[in-house]
Amino acid sequence: MKIGILTAGGDCPGINAAIRGVGKTAILEYGMEVIGISSGFLGLINEEYVQLDENVLSGILTLGGTILGTSRENPFKKGSTFNAIDKPKLIKKHYQELGLDALVCIGGNGTQRTAALLAEVGLNVIGIPKTIDNDVYGTDVTFGFDSALWIATEAIDRLHTTANSHKRIMVIEVMGHHAGWLALYSGMASGGDVILLPEIKFDINHVAKYLKKRAINKKPYSIVVVAEGIPTPKGEPAARYVANCIKELTGLETRETILGYIQRGGSPSPMDRVLATRYGAYAVELIAKKKFGEMVCLDGDTITSVSLADVGGKLRLVPIDHPLIEKARRMGVCFGTENC
Ligand code: F6P
């Protein structure tokens, strides 16, 4: 069999570990031929690809980013043509000309949606979920999340010491797109006092009241972790909006930090290396069994798969009754609501 791999959407730590997991299993266990498509779905449109052999796959386990490159190309975007040909048609043509028996799509929600649509037009597709946002529907965890969690947690740890020295409120914005997973977990891992998530409607007045009370109770400083996806009145960055409001409403000295792309770069955590490798290896098992149109996923401790048709396009947000939120509230963490 001949298989193609592509990586699409925002990058994250662990992608190369997944490519290696797919490639090594396919070549060594099943004797398959493997090619890497460049720059996501763009490579299938432009016919840009590289041969993946054991040499290319060596030494990439610990490497951040993606050796194949990525793009946010969405071939199913309305009216999307290349040289006047419909992009999905072109992709199917090139897939056939390359003699591919299967295509592995490593990506987040957008990628899984495109993969589901390509499966509908007859391509043998397998999806592998990745993103630091952890918001892909159908899996308990995406790889990339654990690495980003480490980075965000370390950053917040560092804010504690400088906040304490200056007796300040520190507001830190972490990524996550429309989901609050990274804010919730990094906030809890680093002892954040306030955690604001897109999933929980907050009132900035409750946040201010809570922070003033902490100051009155002689707490020297406070840490406020905000998800980038919380709504702000003028669409301004979440941390800037929250920090400005806190300054205005409390008069307390406040600073903001936007962590940004640091969360997506660099070497994957050991957990992400293992998860990405397991996902990659399992994707090849599905191909060998000719079980196509599936997305590899983690269910508890088990690697299994779900139908791409069921996951494509759906978001996995933090449930507002998530047990961690309940535990946090009981420990006095404020989520910006009246009862904290
Ligand atoms: O989906 C991953 C992510 O890093 C989000 O957390 C963030 O909102 C977005 O991508 C940034 O995307 P871009 O690479 O297009 O700036």
mmCIF file of C-alpha atoms and ligand atoms in Angstrom:
data_model
loop_
_atom_site.group_PDB
_atom_site.id
_atom_site.type_symbol
_atom_site.label_atom_id
_atom_site.label_comp_id
_atom_site.label_asym_id
_atom_site.label_seq_id
_atom_site.Cartn_x
_atom_site.Cartn_y
_atom_site.Cartn_z
ATOM 1 C CA MET A 1 0.000 0.000 0.000
ATOM 2 C CA LYS A 2 1.052 3.611 -0.509
ATOM 3 C CA ILE A 3 -0.026 6.202 2.028
ATOM 4 C CA GLY A 4 0.245 9.977 2.249
ATOM 5 C CA ILE A 5 0.514 12.054 5.450
ATOM 6 C CA LEU A 6 -0.274 15.717 5.789
ATOM 7 C CA THR A 7 -0.277 18.163 8.688
ATOM 8 C CA ALA A 8 -2.750 21.059 8.590
ATOM 9 C CA GLY A 9 -3.923 23.964 10.770
ATOM 10 C CA GLY A 10 -1.915 25.576 13.578
ATOM 11 C CA ASP A 11 1.168 23.577 14.513
ATOM 12 C CA CYS A 12 1.811 22.117 17.966
ATOM 13 C CA PRO A 13 4.443 20.035 19.746
ATOM 14 C CA GLY A 14 4.169 16.320 18.919
ATOM 15 C CA ILE A 15 3.328 16.485 15.194
ATOM 16 C CA ASN A 16 6.683 15.044 14.163
ATOM 17 C CA ALA A 17 6.290 12.261 16.722
ATOM 18 C CA ALA A 18 2.962 11.388 15.047
ATOM 19 C CA ILE A 19 4.503 11.502 11.548
ATOM 20 C CA ARG A 20 7.258 9.210 12.815
ATOM 21 C CA GLY A 21 4.697 6.883 14.446
ATOM 22 C CA VAL A 22 2.768 6.599 11.175
ATOM 23 C CA GLY A 23 5.867 6.333 8.986
ATOM 24 C CA LYS A 24 7.878 3.823 10.982
ATOM 25 C CA THR A 25 4.893 1.540 11.625
ATOM 26 C CA ALA A 26 3.848 1.692 7.966
ATOM 27 C CA ILE A 27 7.337 0.976 6.619
ATOM 28 C CA LEU A 28 8.738 -1.439 9.204
ATOM 29 C CA GLU A 29 5.632 -3.358 10.236
ATOM 30 C CA TYR A 30 3.598 -3.370 7.031
ATOM 31 C CA GLY A 31 6.122 -2.678 4.224
ATOM 32 C CA MET A 32 4.044 0.261 2.990
ATOM 33 C CA GLU A 33 5.377 3.197 0.970
ATOM 34 C CA VAL A 34 4.937 6.580 2.668
ATOM 35 C CA ILE A 35 4.973 10.094 1.273
ATOM 36 C CA GLY A 36 4.702 13.364 3.202
ATOM 37 C CA ILE A 37 2.466 16.013 1.617
ATOM 38 C CA SER A 38 3.846 19.554 2.053
ATOM 39 C CA SER A 39 1.939 22.406 3.731
ATOM 40 C CA GLY A 40 -1.333 20.678 4.551
ATOM 41 C CA PHE A 41 -4.026 20.380 1.866
ATOM 42 C CA LEU A 42 -2.091 22.921 -0.205
ATOM 43 C CA GLY A 43 0.436 20.190 -1.033
ATOM 44 C CA LEU A 44 -2.312 18.014 -2.501
ATOM 45 C CA ILE A 45 -3.443 20.930 -4.645
ATOM 46 C CA ASN A 46 0.077 21.882 -5.795
ATOM 47 C CA GLU A 47 1.377 18.294 -5.868
ATOM 48 C CA GLU A 48 4.210 19.022 -3.463
ATOM 49 C CA TYR A 49 5.426 16.082 -1.469
ATOM 50 C CA VAL A 50 8.508 14.261 -0.178
ATOM 51 C CA GLN A 51 9.329 10.578 0.127
ATOM 52 C CA LEU A 52 9.393 9.530 3.783
ATOM 53 C CA ASP A 53 11.932 6.800 4.438
ATOM 54 C CA GLU A 54 13.579 5.628 7.622
ATOM 55 C CA ASN A 55 16.348 8.228 7.316
ATOM 56 C CA VAL A 56 13.927 11.141 7.049
ATOM 57 C CA LEU A 57 11.947 9.770 9.995
ATOM 58 C CA SER A 58 15.002 9.459 12.238
ATOM 59 C CA GLY A 59 15.723 12.110 14.854
ATOM 60 C CA ILE A 60 12.377 13.906 14.593
ATOM 61 C CA LEU A 61 10.642 12.513 17.697
ATOM 62 C CA THR A 62 11.723 15.390 19.914
ATOM 63 C CA LEU A 63 11.479 18.110 17.293
ATOM 64 C CA GLY A 64 8.796 20.834 17.593
ATOM 65 C CA GLY A 65 6.750 22.097 14.633
ATOM 66 C CA THR A 66 6.175 19.876 11.613
ATOM 67 C CA ILE A 67 8.800 18.706 9.123
ATOM 68 C CA LEU A 68 6.092 18.751 6.432
ATOM 69 C CA GLY A 69 5.005 22.348 6.989
ATOM 70 C CA THR A 70 1.401 23.349 7.512
ATOM 71 C CA SER A 71 -1.220 25.776 6.238
ATOM 72 C CA ARG A 72 -4.799 26.743 6.973
ATOM 73 C CA GLU A 73 -5.851 25.925 3.386
ATOM 74 C CA ASN A 74 -9.507 24.836 3.334
ATOM 75 C CA PRO A 75 -10.262 23.320 -0.070
ATOM 76 C CA PHE A 76 -13.990 23.175 0.666
ATOM 77 C CA LYS A 77 -14.291 26.929 1.168
ATOM 78 C CA LYS A 78 -17.064 28.121 -1.147
ATOM 79 C CA GLY A 79 -15.820 29.005 -4.623
ATOM 80 C CA SER A 80 -12.315 27.749 -3.841
ATOM 81 C CA THR A 81 -10.661 26.924 -7.167
ATOM 82 C CA PHE A 82 -7.102 26.485 -8.443
ATOM 83 C CA ASN A 83 -6.487 27.090 -12.159
ATOM 84 C CA ALA A 84 -10.285 27.211 -12.506
ATOM 85 C CA ILE A 85 -10.658 23.643 -11.156
ATOM 86 C CA ASP A 86 -12.593 22.900 -7.968
ATOM 87 C CA LYS A 87 -10.011 22.227 -5.238
ATOM 88 C CA PRO A 88 -11.677 19.055 -3.882
ATOM 89 C CA LYS A 89 -11.763 17.645 -7.442
ATOM 90 C CA LEU A 90 -8.101 18.531 -7.902
ATOM 91 C CA ILE A 91 -7.194 16.884 -4.613
ATOM 92 C CA LYS A 92 -8.997 13.696 -5.634
ATOM 93 C CA LYS A 93 -7.250 13.733 -9.035
ATOM 94 C CA HIS A 94 -3.799 14.175 -7.484
ATOM 95 C CA TYR A 95 -4.531 11.559 -4.805
ATOM 96 C CA GLN A 96 -5.328 9.084 -7.602
ATOM 97 C CA GLU A 97 -2.350 10.118 -9.767
ATOM 98 C CA LEU A 98 -0.026 9.651 -6.788
ATOM 99 C CA GLY A 99 -1.432 6.149 -6.423
ATOM 100 C CA LEU A 100 -2.393 6.681 -2.794
ATOM 101 C CA ASP A 101 -4.351 3.984 -0.986
ATOM 102 C CA ALA A 102 -4.918 6.181 2.070
ATOM 103 C CA LEU A 103 -4.370 9.695 3.377
ATOM 104 C CA VAL A 104 -3.572 10.486 7.018
ATOM 105 C CA CYS A 105 -4.656 13.997 8.049
ATOM 106 C CA ILE A 106 -3.041 15.290 11.232
ATOM 107 C CA GLY A 107 -4.855 18.370 12.472
ATOM 108 C CA GLY A 108 -7.400 20.084 14.666
ATOM 109 C CA ASN A 109 -11.116 20.658 14.159
ATOM 110 C CA GLY A 110 -10.885 22.334 10.756
ATOM 111 C CA THR A 111 -8.653 19.559 9.448
ATOM 112 C CA GLN A 112 -10.962 16.819 10.719
ATOM 113 C CA ARG A 113 -13.890 18.559 9.031
ATOM 114 C CA THR A 114 -11.994 18.679 5.717
ATOM 115 C CA ALA A 115 -10.936 15.049 6.200
ATOM 116 C CA ALA A 116 -14.592 14.045 6.718
ATOM 117 C CA LEU A 117 -15.590 15.841 3.500
ATOM 118 C CA LEU A 118 -12.749 14.191 1.554
ATOM 119 C CA ALA A 119 -13.947 10.816 2.868
ATOM 120 C CA GLU A 120 -17.391 11.697 1.505
ATOM 121 C CA VAL A 121 -15.976 12.287 -1.976
ATOM 122 C CA GLY A 122 -14.344 8.871 -1.928
ATOM 123 C CA LEU A 123 -10.816 9.266 -0.493
ATOM 124 C CA ASN A 124 -9.602 6.722 2.070
ATOM 125 C CA VAL A 125 -8.942 9.092 4.941
ATOM 126 C CA ILE A 126 -7.775 8.660 8.545
ATOM 127 C CA GLY A 127 -7.707 11.644 10.932
ATOM 128 C CA ILE A 128 -5.296 12.176 13.830
ATOM 129 C CA PRO A 129 -6.341 14.893 16.315
ATOM 130 C CA LYS A 130 -3.752 17.449 17.374
ATOM 131 C CA THR A 131 -3.942 20.925 18.895
ATOM 132 C CA ILE A 132 -2.814 22.745 22.004
ATOM 133 C CA ASP A 133 -6.468 23.786 22.449
ATOM 134 C CA ASN A 134 -7.641 20.219 23.290
ATOM 135 C CA ASP A 135 -10.970 21.031 21.673
ATOM 136 C CA VAL A 136 -11.370 18.250 19.101
ATOM 137 C CA TYR A 137 -14.688 16.503 19.532
ATOM 138 C CA GLY A 138 -14.555 12.707 19.800
ATOM 139 C CA THR A 139 -11.321 12.312 21.761
ATOM 140 C CA ASP A 140 -10.499 12.751 25.445
ATOM 141 C CA VAL A 141 -7.172 14.427 24.651
ATOM 142 C CA THR A 142 -5.319 15.874 21.668
ATOM 143 C CA PHE A 143 -1.545 15.790 21.595
ATOM 144 C CA GLY A 144 0.026 19.228 21.922
ATOM 145 C CA PHE A 145 -2.156 20.067 24.909
ATOM 146 C CA ASP A 146 0.168 18.595 27.536
ATOM 147 C CA SER A 147 3.228 20.422 26.139
ATOM 148 C CA ALA A 148 1.378 23.740 26.015
ATOM 149 C CA LEU A 149 0.125 23.122 29.550
ATOM 150 C CA TRP A 150 3.712 22.740 30.780
ATOM 151 C CA ILE A 151 4.759 25.966 29.075
ATOM 152 C CA ALA A 152 1.775 27.960 30.361
ATOM 153 C CA THR A 153 2.182 26.554 33.867
ATOM 154 C CA GLU A 154 5.865 27.436 33.984
ATOM 155 C CA ALA A 155 5.100 30.946 32.769
ATOM 156 C CA ILE A 156 2.451 31.458 35.464
ATOM 157 C CA ASP A 157 4.809 30.034 38.118
ATOM 158 C CA ARG A 158 7.279 32.733 37.123
ATOM 159 C CA LEU A 159 4.621 35.431 37.386
ATOM 160 C CA HIS A 160 3.972 34.445 41.007
ATOM 161 C CA THR A 161 7.432 35.553 42.150
ATOM 162 C CA THR A 162 7.459 38.897 40.397
ATOM 163 C CA ALA A 163 3.833 39.535 41.426
ATOM 164 C CA ASN A 164 4.782 38.870 45.042
ATOM 165 C CA SER A 165 7.819 41.178 44.952
ATOM 166 C CA HIS A 166 5.767 44.101 43.630
ATOM 167 C CA LYS A 167 2.446 43.256 45.317
ATOM 168 C CA ARG A 168 0.648 43.331 41.985
ATOM 169 C CA ILE A 169 -2.236 41.700 40.207
ATOM 170 C CA MET A 170 -0.903 39.719 37.252
ATOM 171 C CA VAL A 171 -3.257 38.919 34.399
ATOM 172 C CA ILE A 172 -2.041 36.265 31.970
ATOM 173 C CA GLU A 173 -3.732 35.300 28.723
ATOM 174 C CA VAL A 174 -3.292 31.771 27.439
ATOM 175 C CA MET A 175 -4.390 30.311 24.098
ATOM 176 C CA GLY A 176 -7.224 27.871 23.534
ATOM 177 C CA HIS A 177 -9.286 29.470 20.759
ATOM 178 C CA HIS A 178 -12.975 29.126 21.769
ATOM 179 C CA ALA A 179 -12.194 26.581 24.503
ATOM 180 C CA GLY A 180 -10.946 27.092 28.051
ATOM 181 C CA TRP A 181 -9.046 23.814 28.565
ATOM 182 C CA LEU A 182 -5.606 25.381 28.634
ATOM 183 C CA ALA A 183 -6.706 28.230 30.923
ATOM 184 C CA LEU A 184 -8.483 25.858 33.318
ATOM 185 C CA TYR A 185 -5.646 23.343 33.558
ATOM 186 C CA SER A 186 -2.752 25.837 33.628
ATOM 187 C CA GLY A 187 -4.690 27.999 36.081
ATOM 188 C CA MET A 188 -5.228 25.051 38.394
ATOM 189 C CA ALA A 189 -1.699 23.689 37.954
ATOM 190 C CA SER A 190 -0.172 27.026 38.904
ATOM 191 C CA GLY A 191 -2.528 28.062 41.679
ATOM 192 C CA GLY A 192 -4.325 30.855 39.819
ATOM 193 C CA ASP A 193 -6.715 32.896 41.969
ATOM 194 C CA VAL A 194 -9.087 33.861 39.158
ATOM 195 C CA ILE A 195 -9.666 31.762 36.028
ATOM 196 C CA LEU A 196 -11.808 33.123 33.217
ATOM 197 C CA LEU A 197 -13.063 30.712 30.566
ATOM 198 C CA PRO A 198 -15.137 31.298 27.413
ATOM 199 C CA GLU A 199 -17.549 28.629 28.633
ATOM 200 C CA ILE A 200 -18.451 30.457 31.886
ATOM 201 C CA LYS A 201 -20.179 33.828 31.575
ATOM 202 C CA PHE A 202 -18.249 36.129 33.885
ATOM 203 C CA ASP A 203 -18.950 39.562 35.342
ATOM 204 C CA ILE A 204 -15.849 41.727 35.727
ATOM 205 C CA ASN A 205 -17.407 43.390 38.793
ATOM 206 C CA HIS A 206 -17.379 40.031 40.592
ATOM 207 C CA VAL A 207 -13.715 39.616 39.672
ATOM 208 C CA ALA A 208 -12.910 43.105 41.016
ATOM 209 C CA LYS A 209 -14.838 42.478 44.243
ATOM 210 C CA TYR A 210 -12.979 39.187 44.766
ATOM 211 C CA LEU A 211 -9.562 40.791 44.168
ATOM 212 C CA LYS A 212 -10.305 43.707 46.508
ATOM 213 C CA LYS A 213 -11.323 41.242 49.208
ATOM 214 C CA ARG A 214 -8.022 39.409 48.752
ATOM 215 C CA ALA A 215 -6.132 42.705 49.103
ATOM 216 C CA ILE A 216 -8.114 43.623 52.248
ATOM 217 C CA ASN A 217 -7.303 40.161 53.639
ATOM 218 C CA LYS A 218 -3.599 41.034 53.200
ATOM 219 C CA LYS A 219 -3.000 38.660 50.278
ATOM 220 C CA PRO A 220 0.009 40.397 48.779
ATOM 221 C CA TYR A 221 -0.748 39.582 45.138
ATOM 222 C CA SER A 222 -3.179 37.766 42.841
ATOM 223 C CA ILE A 223 -2.894 35.769 39.634
ATOM 224 C CA VAL A 224 -5.654 36.031 37.040
ATOM 225 C CA VAL A 225 -5.560 33.463 34.219
ATOM 226 C CA VAL A 226 -7.709 34.322 31.217
ATOM 227 C CA ALA A 227 -8.460 32.271 28.119
ATOM 228 C CA GLU A 228 -7.919 34.147 24.863
ATOM 229 C CA GLY A 229 -11.450 33.204 23.816
ATOM 230 C CA ILE A 230 -13.381 35.113 26.494
ATOM 231 C CA PRO A 231 -15.609 37.795 24.979
ATOM 232 C CA THR A 232 -14.428 41.411 25.264
ATOM 233 C CA PRO A 233 -16.624 44.436 24.410
ATOM 234 C CA LYS A 234 -14.505 45.812 21.561
ATOM 235 C CA GLY A 235 -12.743 42.604 20.584
ATOM 236 C CA GLU A 236 -9.586 43.753 22.380
ATOM 237 C CA PRO A 237 -7.154 41.077 23.690
ATOM 238 C CA ALA A 238 -8.628 39.305 26.706
ATOM 239 C CA ALA A 239 -5.735 40.115 29.073
ATOM 240 C CA ARG A 240 -5.695 43.811 28.158
ATOM 241 C CA TYR A 241 -9.439 44.182 28.692
ATOM 242 C CA VAL A 242 -9.415 42.330 32.020
ATOM 243 C CA ALA A 243 -6.312 44.145 33.318
ATOM 244 C CA ASN A 244 -7.723 47.591 32.397
ATOM 245 C CA CYS A 245 -11.028 46.825 34.102
ATOM 246 C CA ILE A 246 -9.284 45.569 37.237
ATOM 247 C CA LYS A 247 -7.125 48.714 37.429
ATOM 248 C CA GLU A 248 -10.170 50.918 37.023
ATOM 249 C CA LEU A 249 -12.475 49.049 39.405
ATOM 250 C CA THR A 250 -9.987 48.243 42.189
ATOM 251 C CA GLY A 251 -7.202 50.807 41.934
ATOM 252 C CA LEU A 252 -4.763 47.936 42.500
ATOM 253 C CA GLU A 253 -1.533 47.883 40.536
ATOM 254 C CA THR A 254 -2.094 45.453 37.677
ATOM 255 C CA ARG A 255 0.015 44.125 34.774
ATOM 256 C CA GLU A 256 -0.870 41.927 31.840
ATOM 257 C CA THR A 257 1.031 39.260 29.896
ATOM 258 C CA ILE A 258 -0.044 37.614 26.659
ATOM 259 C CA LEU A 259 1.819 34.331 26.377
ATOM 260 C CA GLY A 260 1.137 33.821 22.665
ATOM 261 C CA TYR A 261 2.925 31.473 20.290
ATOM 262 C CA ILE A 262 5.518 30.311 22.821
ATOM 263 C CA GLN A 263 2.779 27.879 23.844
ATOM 264 C CA ARG A 264 2.890 26.219 20.424
ATOM 265 C CA GLY A 265 6.629 26.009 19.854
ATOM 266 C CA GLY A 266 9.440 23.733 20.932
ATOM 267 C CA SER A 267 9.915 20.142 21.912
ATOM 268 C CA PRO A 268 6.892 18.013 22.901
ATOM 269 C CA SER A 269 6.446 16.792 26.470
ATOM 270 C CA PRO A 270 7.056 13.066 27.108
ATOM 271 C CA MET A 271 3.266 12.504 27.392
ATOM 272 C CA ASP A 272 2.689 14.152 24.004
ATOM 273 C CA ARG A 273 5.510 12.153 22.396
ATOM 274 C CA VAL A 274 3.914 8.928 23.604
ATOM 275 C CA LEU A 275 0.339 9.930 22.724
ATOM 276 C CA ALA A 276 1.319 11.136 19.237
ATOM 277 C CA THR A 277 3.294 7.929 18.629
ATOM 278 C CA ARG A 278 0.343 5.786 19.750
ATOM 279 C CA TYR A 279 -2.046 7.762 17.526
ATOM 280 C CA GLY A 280 0.317 7.430 14.555
ATOM 281 C CA ALA A 281 0.797 3.688 14.989
ATOM 282 C CA TYR A 282 -2.936 3.112 15.399
ATOM 283 C CA ALA A 283 -3.735 5.122 12.266
ATOM 284 C CA VAL A 284 -1.638 2.619 10.281
ATOM 285 C CA GLU A 285 -3.405 -0.328 11.926
ATOM 286 C CA LEU A 286 -6.708 1.125 10.709
ATOM 287 C CA ILE A 287 -5.287 1.527 7.200
ATOM 288 C CA ALA A 288 -4.010 -2.071 7.199
ATOM 289 C CA LYS A 289 -7.517 -3.208 8.179
ATOM 290 C CA LYS A 290 -8.969 -0.901 5.491
ATOM 291 C CA LYS A 291 -11.097 0.795 8.130
ATOM 292 C CA PHE A 292 -11.265 4.253 6.564
ATOM 293 C CA GLY A 293 -13.232 7.417 7.347
ATOM 294 C CA GLU A 294 -12.159 7.252 11.003
ATOM 295 C CA MET A 295 -10.388 9.599 13.430
ATOM 296 C CA VAL A 296 -8.003 8.028 15.904
ATOM 297 C CA CYS A 297 -8.903 8.976 19.465
ATOM 298 C CA LEU A 298 -8.214 8.389 23.145
ATOM 299 C CA ASP A 299 -11.061 6.956 25.186
ATOM 300 C CA GLY A 300 -9.955 6.794 28.820
ATOM 301 C CA ASP A 301 -6.705 4.891 28.487
ATOM 302 C CA THR A 302 -7.526 3.164 25.222
ATOM 303 C CA ILE A 303 -6.535 4.249 21.745
ATOM 304 C CA THR A 304 -9.470 3.611 19.438
ATOM 305 C CA SER A 305 -11.290 5.489 16.687
ATOM 306 C CA VAL A 306 -14.514 7.348 15.938
ATOM 307 C CA SER A 307 -16.216 8.011 12.633
ATOM 308 C CA LEU A 308 -14.997 11.230 10.977
ATOM 309 C CA ALA A 309 -18.589 11.860 9.941
ATOM 310 C CA ASP A 310 -19.515 12.100 13.637
ATOM 311 C CA VAL A 311 -16.694 14.430 14.705
ATOM 312 C CA GLY A 312 -16.096 16.706 11.712
ATOM 313 C CA GLY A 313 -16.851 20.296 12.624
ATOM 314 C CA LYS A 314 -17.844 19.820 16.257
ATOM 315 C CA LEU A 315 -16.062 21.554 19.138
ATOM 316 C CA ARG A 316 -15.281 20.010 22.510
ATOM 317 C CA LEU A 317 -15.672 22.769 25.065
ATOM 318 C CA VAL A 318 -15.156 22.598 28.834
ATOM 319 C CA PRO A 319 -18.455 21.473 30.402
ATOM 320 C CA ILE A 320 -19.508 24.050 32.963
ATOM 321 C CA ASP A 321 -20.051 21.249 35.478
ATOM 322 C CA HIS A 322 -16.536 19.880 34.924
ATOM 323 C CA PRO A 323 -15.359 18.283 38.221
ATOM 324 C CA LEU A 324 -12.195 20.402 38.230
ATOM 325 C CA ILE A 325 -14.261 23.594 38.203
ATOM 326 C CA GLU A 326 -16.310 22.327 41.108
ATOM 327 C CA LYS A 327 -13.188 21.405 43.091
ATOM 328 C CA ALA A 328 -11.599 24.778 42.276
ATOM 329 C CA ARG A 329 -14.658 26.711 43.457
ATOM 330 C CA ARG A 330 -14.640 24.807 46.733
ATOM 331 C CA MET A 331 -11.037 25.911 47.195
ATOM 332 C CA GLY A 332 -11.913 29.558 46.660
ATOM 333 C CA VAL A 333 -10.906 29.994 43.003
ATOM 334 C CA CYS A 334 -12.991 32.679 41.301
ATOM 335 C CA PHE A 335 -14.512 32.105 37.832
ATOM 336 C CA GLY A 336 -16.072 35.568 37.714
ATOM 337 C CA THR A 337 -19.584 34.582 38.757
ATOM 338 C CA GLU A 338 -21.560 35.748 41.777
ATOM 339 C CA ASN A 339 -20.847 32.665 43.845
ATOM 340 C CA CYS A 340 -17.298 32.567 42.439
HETATM 341 O O1 F6P B 1 -5.636 26.276 17.335
HETATM 342 C C1 F6P B 1 -4.399 26.539 17.884
HETATM 343 C C2 F6P B 1 -4.206 27.993 18.057
HETATM 344 O O2 F6P B 1 -2.914 28.171 18.540
HETATM 345 C C3 F6P B 1 -5.207 28.721 18.944
HETATM 346 O O3 F6P B 1 -4.970 28.523 20.297
HETATM 347 C C4 F6P B 1 -5.042 30.150 18.480
HETATM 348 O O4 F6P B 1 -6.196 30.880 18.698
HETATM 349 C C5 F6P B 1 -4.806 29.976 17.020
HETATM 350 O O5 F6P B 1 -4.300 28.685 16.837
HETATM 351 C C6 F6P B 1 -3.848 30.963 16.402
HETATM 352 O O6 F6P B 1 -3.828 30.707 15.035
HETATM 353 P P1 F6P B 1 -2.851 31.305 13.942
HETATM 354 O O7 F6P B 1 -1.719 30.354 13.792
HETATM 355 O O8 F6P B 1 -3.686 31.317 12.697
HETATM 356 O O9 F6P B 1 -2.424 32.648 14.386
#
